[in-house]
XYZ file of C-alpha atoms in Angstrom:
773
model
C 22.247 15.220 3.847
C 22.926 18.956 3.977
C 22.445 19.179 7.727
C 23.642 22.769 7.684
C 20.523 23.729 5.805
C 17.652 24.126 8.301
C 15.108 23.568 5.515
C 16.486 20.293 4.264
C 16.705 17.463 6.720
C 13.199 16.080 6.591
C 11.760 16.286 3.110
C 12.496 16.983 -0.508
C 10.784 18.102 -3.661
C 9.170 16.213 -6.396
C 8.555 17.654 -9.767
C 6.562 16.458 -12.693
C 8.915 16.320 -15.634
C 6.863 15.444 -18.635
C 7.413 15.133 -22.344
C 5.371 18.280 -22.904
C 7.603 20.280 -20.571
C 4.578 21.311 -18.483
C 4.529 21.503 -14.716
C 1.417 20.189 -13.038
C 0.167 22.308 -10.148
C -1.994 20.972 -7.369
C -2.875 24.489 -6.348
C -5.212 26.543 -8.513
C -2.281 27.827 -10.551
C -1.988 27.550 -14.317
C 0.519 25.055 -15.643
C 3.852 26.707 -16.339
C 6.031 26.037 -19.364
C 9.635 24.989 -18.884
C 12.175 27.860 -18.820
C 13.540 29.047 -22.136
C 16.979 27.595 -21.453
C 15.617 24.132 -20.783
C 16.039 21.575 -23.546
C 12.941 21.182 -25.669
C 11.106 18.029 -24.693
C 10.930 15.102 -27.042
C 7.725 14.447 -28.899
C 5.933 11.602 -27.192
C 5.715 8.546 -29.417
C 4.445 5.047 -28.826
C 5.592 1.735 -30.168
C 2.261 -0.046 -30.191
C 0.879 -2.718 -27.887
C 3.318 -4.698 -25.825
C 3.666 -8.415 -26.025
C 2.044 -10.519 -23.355
C 3.615 -10.182 -19.935
C 5.322 -13.023 -18.073
C 3.448 -15.700 -16.259
C 3.846 -15.811 -12.496
C 7.130 -17.386 -11.566
C 8.804 -16.912 -14.957
C 11.746 -14.762 -15.919
C 12.895 -13.297 -12.691
C 9.905 -12.948 -10.415
C 11.099 -14.883 -7.388
C 14.632 -14.474 -6.113
C 15.713 -17.158 -3.687
C 19.502 -16.865 -4.009
C 20.946 -13.519 -2.989
C 24.754 -13.761 -2.981
C 26.399 -13.253 -6.382
C 27.913 -16.341 -7.933
C 30.808 -16.099 -10.387
C 33.795 -17.995 -11.698
C 37.106 -17.070 -10.126
C 38.494 -16.974 -13.670
C 37.454 -14.622 -16.450
C 38.818 -13.441 -19.760
C 37.728 -9.813 -19.350
C 38.745 -6.766 -17.326
C 36.904 -3.481 -16.968
C 38.995 -0.324 -16.786
C 37.723 3.235 -16.343
C 40.202 5.930 -17.321
C 40.316 9.423 -15.885
C 38.380 11.905 -18.016
C 41.547 13.834 -18.827
C 43.613 10.759 -19.757
C 45.032 11.129 -23.270
C 44.660 8.279 -25.814
C 48.397 7.608 -25.629
C 48.266 7.231 -21.851
C 45.406 4.752 -22.187
C 47.214 2.680 -24.792
C 50.408 2.596 -22.733
C 48.538 1.402 -19.640
C 46.891 -1.462 -21.531
C 50.095 -2.422 -23.286
C 52.037 -2.572 -20.027
C 49.583 -5.056 -18.564
C 49.500 -7.182 -21.716
C 53.313 -7.331 -21.806
C 53.624 -8.592 -18.242
C 55.440 -11.946 -18.458
C 53.746 -13.096 -15.246
C 50.421 -13.065 -17.063
C 49.780 -15.901 -19.486
C 48.089 -13.873 -22.217
C 49.484 -12.682 -25.515
C 46.863 -10.028 -26.243
C 44.468 -7.760 -24.380
C 42.142 -6.064 -26.835
C 39.416 -3.407 -26.309
C 36.054 -5.129 -26.760
C 33.450 -2.446 -26.029
C 32.622 0.560 -23.922
C 30.361 0.011 -20.956
C 28.704 1.996 -18.168
C 30.137 5.425 -17.532
C 32.572 5.220 -20.420
C 34.515 2.326 -18.901
C 36.314 0.046 -21.322
C 35.986 -3.737 -21.453
C 39.254 -5.479 -22.317
C 39.245 -9.071 -23.564
C 42.176 -11.463 -23.197
C 42.890 -14.376 -25.509
C 42.465 -16.893 -22.691
C 41.001 -17.314 -19.227
C 42.827 -15.529 -16.407
C 43.069 -17.072 -12.985
C 42.648 -15.227 -9.665
C 46.378 -14.554 -9.252
C 46.710 -13.126 -12.763
C 43.639 -10.972 -12.295
C 44.941 -9.554 -9.027
C 48.292 -8.672 -10.647
C 46.647 -7.003 -13.656
C 44.232 -4.984 -11.544
C 47.044 -3.856 -9.259
C 49.131 -2.742 -12.242
C 46.269 -0.832 -13.852
C 45.170 0.983 -10.697
C 48.745 2.082 -10.023
C 48.620 4.080 -13.262
C 47.458 7.704 -12.638
C 45.472 7.604 -15.876
C 43.176 4.914 -14.461
C 40.190 5.760 -12.269
C 39.493 2.127 -11.454
C 39.912 -1.399 -12.791
C 38.199 -4.648 -11.885
C 37.645 -8.160 -13.244
C 34.661 -8.593 -15.529
C 33.496 -11.680 -13.665
C 31.441 -14.358 -15.380
C 28.167 -14.777 -13.515
C 26.944 -18.346 -13.332
C 24.625 -20.405 -11.111
C 21.403 -18.719 -12.232
C 20.218 -16.628 -9.340
C 16.941 -18.483 -8.943
C 15.219 -16.316 -11.551
C 17.256 -13.202 -10.852
C 17.249 -11.198 -14.136
C 20.254 -11.703 -16.400
C 23.022 -9.132 -16.625
C 22.238 -7.484 -18.992
C 18.575 -8.527 -19.402
C 16.946 -9.540 -22.680
C 14.331 -6.776 -22.751
C 14.527 -5.362 -26.306
C 14.404 -1.695 -25.257
C 17.231 -2.142 -22.773
C 20.122 -2.092 -25.227
C 18.766 0.444 -27.681
C 16.894 2.913 -25.500
C 17.570 2.495 -21.792
C 20.840 4.377 -21.411
C 19.438 5.447 -18.063
C 19.493 1.923 -16.645
C 23.066 1.395 -17.747
C 24.104 4.784 -16.353
C 23.028 3.834 -12.820
C 24.372 0.262 -13.226
C 21.009 -1.319 -12.431
C 22.152 -4.674 -13.827
C 25.093 -4.648 -11.451
C 22.718 -4.186 -8.528
C 20.593 -7.178 -9.570
C 23.410 -9.472 -8.483
C 22.567 -8.502 -4.909
C 18.843 -7.662 -4.844
C 15.861 -7.370 -7.185
C 13.259 -5.793 -4.880
C 11.742 -9.109 -3.794
C 9.262 -8.578 -0.960
C 9.250 -4.771 -1.274
C 6.183 -2.677 -2.127
C 6.761 0.578 -4.017
C 4.100 3.245 -3.608
C 3.419 5.341 -6.728
C 1.586 8.518 -5.702
C 0.712 9.831 -9.144
C -1.979 9.854 -11.858
C -3.018 6.252 -11.236
C -2.607 2.958 -13.011
C -3.344 1.505 -16.436
C -3.409 -2.102 -17.522
C 0.039 -3.062 -18.791
C 1.635 -6.524 -19.036
C 4.891 -5.168 -17.596
C 3.082 -4.069 -14.413
C -0.341 -5.657 -13.977
C 0.827 -8.923 -12.471
C 2.762 -7.097 -9.767
C 0.298 -4.279 -9.060
C -1.412 -4.443 -5.664
C -4.786 -2.909 -4.826
C -4.462 0.863 -4.522
C -6.763 3.816 -3.882
C -8.076 6.983 -5.540
C -7.574 10.165 -3.492
C -8.695 12.727 -6.081
C -11.785 14.674 -5.041
C -14.810 14.631 -7.345
C -14.283 18.189 -8.591
C -10.779 17.401 -9.823
C -11.486 13.927 -11.081
C -12.587 12.769 -14.519
C -14.498 9.858 -12.995
C -16.257 12.379 -10.742
C -16.808 10.021 -7.828
C -14.186 11.222 -5.343
C -12.180 8.892 -3.116
C -12.698 5.227 -3.829
C -10.734 1.971 -4.127
C -10.239 2.408 -7.893
C -6.955 4.202 -8.755
C -7.489 3.841 -12.505
C -5.834 6.603 -14.536
C -8.764 8.246 -16.343
C -6.439 10.410 -18.424
C -4.980 13.716 -17.242
C -5.577 15.749 -20.413
C -6.974 19.222 -19.895
C -6.421 22.893 -20.711
C -2.692 22.745 -19.953
C -2.184 19.057 -20.794
C -3.297 18.600 -24.417
C -2.933 14.820 -24.327
C -2.875 12.295 -21.506
C 0.660 11.389 -20.505
C -0.073 8.259 -18.419
C 2.473 9.642 -16.035
C 1.858 7.161 -13.210
C 2.327 4.205 -15.551
C 5.576 5.672 -16.903
C 6.932 6.281 -13.407
C 5.935 2.793 -12.235
C 7.674 1.186 -15.208
C 10.952 2.973 -14.472
C 10.817 1.830 -10.869
C 9.675 -1.758 -11.277
C 8.749 -3.046 -14.754
C 9.206 -6.760 -15.254
C 12.763 -7.425 -16.409
C 14.410 -10.154 -18.458
C 11.044 -11.247 -19.866
C 11.950 -10.640 -23.491
C 9.476 -7.754 -23.701
C 9.694 -3.993 -23.611
C 11.725 -2.260 -20.927
C 13.551 -3.161 -17.726
C 12.696 -1.682 -14.329
C 15.152 -0.780 -11.577
C 13.544 -3.123 -9.010
C 12.075 -5.853 -11.238
C 10.748 -8.120 -8.479
C 9.177 -5.374 -6.379
C 5.411 -4.931 -6.140
C 3.732 -1.675 -7.138
C 0.809 0.103 -5.492
C -0.843 3.206 -6.935
C -2.347 6.052 -4.928
C -4.083 8.288 -7.437
C -3.393 11.876 -6.391
C -3.600 13.747 -9.713
C -6.765 14.229 -11.745
C -7.834 16.265 -14.753
C -4.961 18.435 -15.967
C -2.880 16.918 -13.180
C -4.841 18.828 -10.570
C -5.745 17.786 -7.030
C -6.102 19.350 -3.633
C -2.984 19.449 -1.505
C -4.850 17.620 1.235
C -5.793 14.825 -1.162
C -2.208 14.467 -2.243
C -1.056 14.407 1.365
C -3.621 11.704 2.103
C -2.404 9.581 -0.799
C 1.206 9.839 0.309
C 0.401 9.010 3.929
C -1.865 6.100 2.970
C 0.827 4.672 0.706
C 3.216 4.595 3.667
C 0.679 2.749 5.837
C -0.336 5.802 7.850
C -4.023 5.701 8.862
C -6.040 8.243 6.824
C -9.547 9.260 7.874
C -12.017 8.433 5.126
C -9.882 5.707 3.595
C -9.516 2.035 4.514
C -6.313 0.883 6.142
C -3.648 0.031 3.583
C -3.182 -3.750 3.882
C 0.105 -3.698 1.937
C 1.886 -0.450 2.846
C 4.839 0.622 0.755
C 8.432 0.639 1.963
C 9.231 3.584 -0.315
C 6.891 6.126 -1.929
C 7.534 7.909 -5.226
C 6.050 11.418 -5.487
C 6.875 12.832 -8.918
C 5.251 16.228 -8.817
C 6.073 19.849 -8.119
C 4.532 23.280 -7.811
C 5.739 26.746 -6.911
C 5.417 27.378 -3.184
C 7.693 29.444 -0.964
C 7.142 26.990 1.883
C 5.910 23.431 2.146
C 2.153 23.256 2.825
C 1.692 22.048 6.379
C -0.612 19.168 5.426
C 1.962 17.890 2.977
C 4.694 18.236 5.580
C 2.597 16.234 8.011
C 2.228 13.431 5.485
C 5.951 13.310 4.812
C 6.682 13.435 8.541
C 4.363 10.490 9.158
C 6.028 8.426 6.452
C 9.468 9.431 7.736
C 8.534 8.255 11.236
C 7.788 4.802 9.788
C 11.161 4.676 7.972
C 9.377 5.065 4.634
C 11.266 7.458 2.359
C 9.234 9.814 0.184
C 11.242 10.235 -3.006
C 10.451 13.570 -4.651
C 11.449 15.075 -7.978
C 13.359 18.333 -7.677
C 11.253 20.253 -10.191
C 11.650 21.388 -13.776
C 12.023 25.141 -13.425
C 15.798 25.391 -13.655
C 15.581 27.249 -10.337
C 16.426 26.837 -6.680
C 14.373 23.910 -5.412
C 13.802 25.756 -2.125
C 10.982 27.619 -3.885
C 9.151 24.512 -5.035
C 7.020 22.030 -3.122
C 7.239 19.274 -2.169
C 11.005 19.752 -2.645
C 11.065 22.234 0.224
C 9.235 19.913 2.599
C 11.622 18.509 5.174
C 12.563 14.836 5.043
C 11.984 13.653 1.491
C 14.800 12.398 -0.673
C 14.987 14.963 -3.484
C 16.193 14.004 -6.956
C 17.502 16.215 -9.754
C 17.859 15.141 -13.386
C 20.704 14.295 -15.752
C 20.824 13.572 -19.450
C 23.041 10.988 -21.118
C 26.733 11.719 -20.754
C 26.511 12.402 -17.019
C 25.506 16.046 -17.259
C 22.849 17.806 -15.218
C 19.975 19.092 -17.346
C 19.265 22.817 -17.538
C 15.613 22.266 -16.628
C 16.417 20.506 -13.357
C 15.968 22.513 -10.181
C 19.125 22.857 -8.137
C 20.332 23.970 -4.707
C 20.897 22.587 -1.252
C 17.530 20.827 -1.192
C 18.805 18.275 -3.726
C 20.111 15.009 -2.332
C 21.122 13.167 -5.500
C 20.882 13.158 -9.286
C 19.442 10.410 -11.502
C 18.577 10.073 -15.199
C 15.746 12.392 -16.202
C 16.387 12.618 -19.934
C 16.455 15.299 -22.630
C 16.201 15.552 -26.387
C 18.133 12.664 -27.871
C 18.422 10.911 -24.505
C 14.801 10.273 -23.616
C 13.741 8.050 -20.731
C 11.610 5.246 -22.137
C 9.083 3.371 -20.032
C 5.606 1.891 -19.972
C 2.649 3.996 -21.179
C -0.809 3.655 -22.708
C -1.323 4.277 -26.405
C -4.488 6.342 -25.972
C -4.304 10.071 -26.651
C -7.037 10.921 -24.171
C -8.489 7.727 -22.714
C -6.925 4.304 -22.362
C -6.537 2.251 -25.528
C -3.771 -0.293 -25.015
C -0.318 -0.847 -23.505
C 2.774 0.548 -25.162
C 6.136 2.235 -24.571
C 7.080 5.870 -24.869
C 9.446 8.635 -23.719
C 8.995 11.298 -21.073
C 11.698 13.591 -19.735
C 12.097 15.453 -16.451
C 12.839 15.146 -12.789
C 9.651 13.053 -12.569
C 11.593 10.390 -14.425
C 14.697 10.846 -12.275
C 12.832 10.180 -9.022
C 11.652 6.585 -9.736
C 15.217 5.537 -10.545
C 16.076 6.394 -6.956
C 12.838 4.840 -5.693
C 13.780 1.579 -7.376
C 17.270 1.653 -5.898
C 15.795 2.169 -2.432
C 13.552 -0.866 -3.002
C 16.677 -2.930 -3.699
C 18.302 -1.577 -0.542
C 15.180 -2.305 1.497
C 15.183 -5.906 0.313
C 18.599 -6.357 1.867
C 17.676 -4.513 5.054
C 13.994 -3.616 5.600
C 14.867 -1.638 8.749
C 16.934 1.046 7.004
C 16.052 4.551 8.143
C 15.481 7.422 5.757
C 18.725 9.075 6.803
C 20.714 5.868 6.381
C 19.308 5.581 2.869
C 20.042 9.220 2.041
C 23.606 8.920 3.284
C 24.249 5.681 1.396
C 22.931 7.081 -1.880
C 25.210 10.085 -1.544
C 28.372 8.344 -0.408
C 28.154 5.682 -3.135
C 27.332 8.126 -5.929
C 29.782 10.003 -8.126
C 30.254 13.710 -8.621
C 28.252 15.309 -11.435
C 28.051 19.096 -11.497
C 28.705 19.233 -7.771
C 25.972 16.746 -6.846
C 26.048 12.973 -6.316
C 24.808 10.855 -9.226
C 23.376 7.565 -7.940
C 24.986 4.186 -8.576
C 22.563 1.333 -7.933
C 25.155 -1.404 -7.662
C 27.360 0.421 -5.165
C 24.402 1.619 -3.086
C 22.961 -1.883 -2.780
C 26.299 -3.487 -1.976
C 26.852 -0.888 0.753
C 23.791 -2.181 2.644
C 24.648 -5.140 4.897
C 22.420 -8.072 3.969
C 20.174 -8.936 6.914
C 18.160 -11.627 5.149
C 19.930 -14.600 6.698
C 21.318 -15.716 10.039
C 18.569 -13.953 11.961
C 18.870 -14.159 15.705
C 16.188 -15.360 18.107
C 16.381 -13.381 21.319
C 14.327 -12.124 24.237
C 10.633 -12.834 24.670
C 10.076 -13.628 21.002
C 12.927 -16.141 21.029
C 11.618 -17.738 24.211
C 8.114 -17.973 22.768
C 9.477 -19.514 19.566
C 11.310 -22.308 21.368
C 8.475 -22.981 23.798
C 5.696 -23.163 21.201
C 6.829 -25.445 18.412
C 9.946 -23.703 17.070
C 10.822 -24.584 13.480
C 8.151 -27.256 13.181
C 5.412 -24.695 13.708
C 6.867 -21.364 12.648
C 9.706 -22.268 10.276
C 12.942 -20.273 10.265
C 13.158 -16.541 10.983
C 13.372 -14.464 7.805
C 13.988 -11.102 9.502
C 15.527 -9.699 12.601
C 13.117 -8.235 15.136
C 11.325 -5.298 13.513
C 10.438 -2.193 15.504
C 6.742 -1.297 15.164
C 4.404 1.318 16.587
C 3.443 1.774 20.243
C 6.487 -0.027 21.615
C 5.886 -3.240 19.708
C 8.322 -5.522 17.917
C 7.743 -8.397 15.526
C 9.712 -11.129 13.805
C 8.668 -12.869 10.593
C 9.053 -16.615 10.021
C 9.141 -18.748 6.892
C 5.929 -20.659 7.580
C 3.911 -17.461 7.278
C 3.819 -16.749 11.004
C 4.744 -13.511 12.739
C 5.492 -13.376 16.447
C 4.607 -10.037 18.071
C 5.619 -8.682 21.457
C 4.842 -5.634 23.564
C 5.331 -5.073 27.277
C 1.538 -4.861 27.606
C 0.609 -8.025 25.728
C 3.599 -10.336 25.923
C 4.601 -12.521 22.956
C 2.002 -14.154 20.717
C 1.969 -15.391 17.119
C -0.337 -14.624 14.207
C -0.758 -17.272 11.519
C -1.064 -15.382 8.250
C -1.988 -18.548 6.362
C -5.266 -18.701 8.260
C -8.457 -16.702 8.158
C -7.692 -14.721 11.293
C -4.256 -13.739 10.021
C -5.782 -12.721 6.696
C -8.299 -10.487 8.449
C -5.559 -8.934 10.569
C -3.533 -8.215 7.437
C -6.482 -6.791 5.474
C -7.360 -4.415 8.286
C -3.896 -2.938 8.562
C -2.191 -5.177 11.138
C -1.313 -3.437 14.416
C -2.364 -0.077 13.012
C -6.060 -0.931 13.317
C -6.302 -3.826 15.747
C -3.210 -3.544 17.915
C -1.188 -6.547 19.056
C -2.326 -10.096 19.891
C -3.065 -10.653 23.576
C -3.522 -14.402 23.118
C -2.663 -17.088 20.608
C -5.216 -18.271 18.097
C -7.366 -20.689 20.111
C -9.721 -23.420 18.926
C -13.249 -23.166 20.336
C -16.389 -25.141 19.556
C -17.254 -24.376 15.949
C -14.127 -22.444 15.013
C -11.317 -20.342 16.461
C -10.722 -16.996 18.140
C -7.817 -14.617 18.662
C -7.920 -11.332 20.544
C -5.980 -8.115 19.985
C -5.525 -4.849 21.877
C -4.457 -1.338 20.959
C -2.301 0.774 23.217
C -5.338 2.926 24.142
C -7.129 -0.121 25.585
C -9.500 -0.937 22.735
C -9.830 -4.694 22.335
C -10.907 -6.714 19.315
C -11.756 -10.401 19.031
C -11.467 -12.112 15.643
C -13.686 -15.156 15.191
C -13.319 -17.695 12.407
C -15.683 -20.542 11.605
C -15.731 -22.876 8.598
C -19.493 -22.360 8.432
C -18.911 -18.752 7.265
C -15.625 -19.366 5.426
C -14.384 -16.036 6.714
C -13.328 -14.121 9.796
C -15.265 -11.335 11.498
C -14.296 -8.914 14.247
C -16.074 -8.135 17.495
C -15.161 -4.855 19.179
C -15.226 -5.992 22.767
C -15.105 -2.437 24.116
C -18.227 -1.428 22.196
C -21.727 -1.889 23.527
C -22.528 -4.758 21.157
C -19.249 -6.572 21.728
C -19.439 -6.076 25.484
C -22.923 -7.615 25.722
C -22.036 -10.464 23.347
C -18.924 -11.339 25.350
C -20.532 -10.904 28.769
C -23.536 -13.107 27.938
C -21.647 -16.147 26.733
C -20.236 -15.207 23.338
C -20.324 -17.892 20.686
C -21.779 -20.502 23.062
C -25.007 -18.497 23.318
C -25.164 -16.412 20.155
C -22.883 -18.177 17.702
C -20.175 -16.679 15.479
C -20.376 -13.228 13.938
C -21.502 -13.389 10.316
C -20.495 -9.765 9.670
C -18.300 -7.084 11.165
C -20.065 -4.377 13.139
C -21.964 -2.177 10.665
C -22.225 1.546 11.395
C -25.337 3.628 10.773
C -25.469 7.394 11.134
C -27.545 6.776 14.268
C -26.211 3.497 15.597
C -24.691 0.128 14.779
C -25.573 -3.489 14.003
C -23.881 -6.854 14.143
C -25.319 -10.278 13.359
C -24.353 -13.601 14.943
C -25.346 -17.027 13.681
C -25.924 -20.146 15.785
C -27.277 -23.040 13.763
C -30.594 -21.904 12.310
C -30.803 -18.797 14.520
C -29.658 -15.303 13.533
C -29.141 -13.000 16.520
C -29.096 -9.421 15.273
C -27.664 -6.948 17.798
C -28.663 -3.292 17.378
C -27.376 -0.280 19.271
C -28.164 3.411 19.347
C -27.547 6.071 21.945
C -31.254 6.231 22.820
C -32.054 2.516 22.831
C -28.850 0.861 24.032
C -28.251 -2.703 22.836
C -31.140 -4.995 21.997
C -31.289 -8.303 20.146
C -33.682 -9.380 17.393
C -34.419 -12.811 15.980
C -33.263 -12.263 12.421
C -35.444 -15.085 11.111
C -38.590 -14.335 13.080
C -41.903 -12.749 12.215
C -41.190 -9.570 14.161
C -37.989 -8.979 12.189
C -39.774 -9.521 8.861
C -42.586 -7.117 9.869
C -40.007 -4.510 10.968
C -38.278 -4.742 7.610
C -41.600 -4.469 5.728
C -42.514 -1.316 7.680
C -39.279 0.449 6.697
C -37.018 -0.952 9.454
C -34.630 1.435 11.238
C -35.282 4.695 9.331
C -39.055 4.461 9.982
C -39.648 2.204 12.976
C -36.312 2.766 14.666
C -34.038 0.366 16.534
C -35.342 -2.143 19.066
C -35.396 -0.727 22.573
C -35.987 -4.174 24.134
C -35.148 -7.748 23.250
C -38.000 -9.932 22.056
C -40.123 -10.549 25.167
C -42.212 -13.649 25.701
C -45.884 -12.993 26.552
C -48.672 -15.563 27.014
C -49.203 -17.118 23.606
C -46.575 -15.162 21.715
C -43.787 -12.529 21.764
C -43.492 -8.765 21.504
C -40.722 -6.222 20.975
C -40.523 -2.440 21.329
C -38.848 0.000 18.913
C -37.963 3.683 19.092
C -37.165 5.891 16.103
C -35.110 9.069 15.891
C -38.189 11.206 16.575
C -38.827 9.328 19.814
C -41.932 7.500 18.541
C -42.265 4.024 20.057
C -43.782 1.102 18.202
C -44.791 -2.285 19.604
C -44.700 -5.324 17.328
C -46.702 -8.317 18.609
C -46.607 -11.862 17.214
C -48.555 -15.068 17.746
C -48.676 -18.240 15.633
C -52.269 -17.614 14.559
C -52.194 -13.863 13.944
C -48.650 -13.230 12.721
C -47.014 -9.872 13.551
C -49.036 -6.668 14.003
C -48.035 -3.169 15.062
C -49.442 -0.599 17.428
C -48.199 2.526 19.141
C -46.395 1.513 22.319
C -47.869 3.514 25.200
C -50.825 4.731 23.103
C -54.477 4.637 24.150
C -55.338 1.450 22.279
C -52.313 -0.302 23.759
C -53.248 0.718 27.331
C -56.889 -0.389 26.898
C -55.671 -3.780 25.684
C -53.202 -4.049 28.558
C -55.809 -3.080 31.195
C -58.533 -5.383 29.886
C -57.040 -8.803 30.116
C -54.263 -8.362 27.586
C -53.800 -11.531 25.475
C -56.007 -13.610 27.825
C -58.803 -11.044 27.508
C -58.900 -9.491 24.042
C -56.419 -11.902 22.474
C -53.777 -10.816 19.922
C -54.151 -7.986 17.449
C -55.316 -9.227 14.045
C -54.710 -5.875 12.331
C -52.222 -3.067 12.655
C -53.530 0.138 14.165
C -55.509 1.542 11.224
C -56.105 5.279 10.713
C -59.273 6.407 8.926
C -60.251 9.510 6.993
C -62.350 10.843 9.877
C -59.313 10.878 12.148
C -60.244 7.748 14.063
C -57.970 4.757 14.628
C -59.162 1.163 14.983
C -57.593 -2.097 16.125
C -59.084 -5.609 15.879
C -58.311 -8.607 18.110
C -58.475 -12.396 17.811
C -61.321 -12.531 20.385
C -63.522 -10.618 17.945
C -63.184 -7.374 19.871
C -62.670 -4.089 17.990
C -61.327 -0.920 19.581
C -61.781 2.575 18.245
C -59.948 5.749 19.253
C -60.996 9.330 18.545
C -59.590 12.559 19.843
C -62.998 13.437 21.314
C -63.968 10.203 23.030
C -60.650 8.405 23.510
C -60.819 4.576 23.320
C -64.122 2.773 22.999
C -64.878 -0.883 22.468
C -67.307 -1.064 19.588
C -67.465 -4.853 19.403
């Protein structure tokens, strides 16, 4: 944790380590080549299109059994000798165990070398628990032995937990990196089930190893830096990052995502560290890997579920965010630090690459931002690479690759634009970071409430020493996290609510402990897709995430946007309602009706929602058929009751008024150019003898009156104008009748208006209003 370093304890650095050896800068700096003493990067090659990916539910997608299952007997032992142990010492140690008369085996032969240079010894028969204990004790008493343990036989298939090792063809021949961190050992205890990994990078490509697990993401690259040229939008597609300093697209985000979470044990391609985790891309790098620092900060914050102005709430926020980038900067940009701080406050680690300059990471951002978990790179053979940044900012090391020990993962086969899925090598601290990100996803599966500092400490204390830093061990890190996925307690107000409102029959069993949320709230998740929330302001209430209201709450960002439930979901005539409140007092009501097949929100503190609620709500106006729609000059929301559409409009100058969305006045308003031309209604429709009328006011202050009768339809005139006042003062509808034309301007500057009585009025600037018929 390096607490003695005042720059360290909140964030780390992430560096783009690519096959070309280039560093991508998100400032207006040219890309910088790797230092001369760094290993030359491998030429990027591709192995052609991948086979089809797994179907949902096959080959390790859903883990339902978490505890490892193994026979108490095995015919193999794993022994790791000290690095300085001579061959003779090793042979003597093995021979001594094999000669033990208390062990019923006549031979103990070396079978193969395994992770970290450990040796697998095979006996000629099965060894029981007592024999194993005696052999392990004898081996570990020898000073030449670093450790020894039974090579247990895993059985009872872990409900689709990937095999150990998996059957992915690249695993044995190429993925030394996965074996070095003992990823397969960690899969006995967790596979990332239920965890979302945020990939803040170049975006996503279609790949069978990732597509089925990729959640909806977002593009945060501004138009000037983006090949698609359309700025922020919900499409995080990787358009290719080739440019002046990047001669060919590297599909960096796809490569990083594959290391962290590619499907595993599906007989195809590569294995990922957290094979059952979901992936979500925030595109924060554009052409030539460039992007504004503020855009990158936004992508990181959004990934962690932090509200970002200009972007929709993230409905599936990540529990860990990978940020594989780096640029020279003496200090961390404040906006980037703010993003990391916000993620840190939500217990979401930002995992950053240390950088590829072979220099002190304190001079590279985001490595010098406080709070991130910073990762340096190793090559095969447990040696730190010369290109990896170093120094007190580093938390841990992980495989980053070098010539001859490349890190293989998912890519696209296109040189510039996307062509098809494939596999290829990239090297650098960018590749080291997602190994750690995947391990954190495994840890978070076992305990979703882990803090960033608990994670940092566990990674360090379970790692081994490599060049003075701690090299991560996935299996040991995951086992060090107490499993909180079972035997969850029911306490306090949530427990009382559970027992008083249907208990297991309604909610199912708890699947988490109480989770600490924002603004003093807590929540507990239950197996029947319910979550019970509590705050001191709102009390305890449940949200049913299998229903339309729960789906709307989830899509909007849960408590981040709508606050906490202040009532249970309640059936009302025609549908259901549930209300929510934020800590600042804003209240929202979610209405669901089968007639609309969806849920819409009424902001009860807004002018439209206040009038709707005060005047009878759904009983008078029906259910909302849309959320409130914002204009630059006001807002609208429509409610439907049977055959009637009640359209509420609000602006600062007109207040709230209601239109009949299926009436003649509404149709005339639309035909005249609606709000931009005529303006918003300043009154409701008003009944007059024989018909109705409604006033409108536009942004320039001009008022228009629309008048309707069954025989004349809807006509327009200037409200408060001379023709209107003459009509009003001369019998109105009982005198002149209803207008049969709009006010009509003529070339001579006059304006005329005809009426159903046969009367015709004419206005001129000289004579004012005259009746000419």
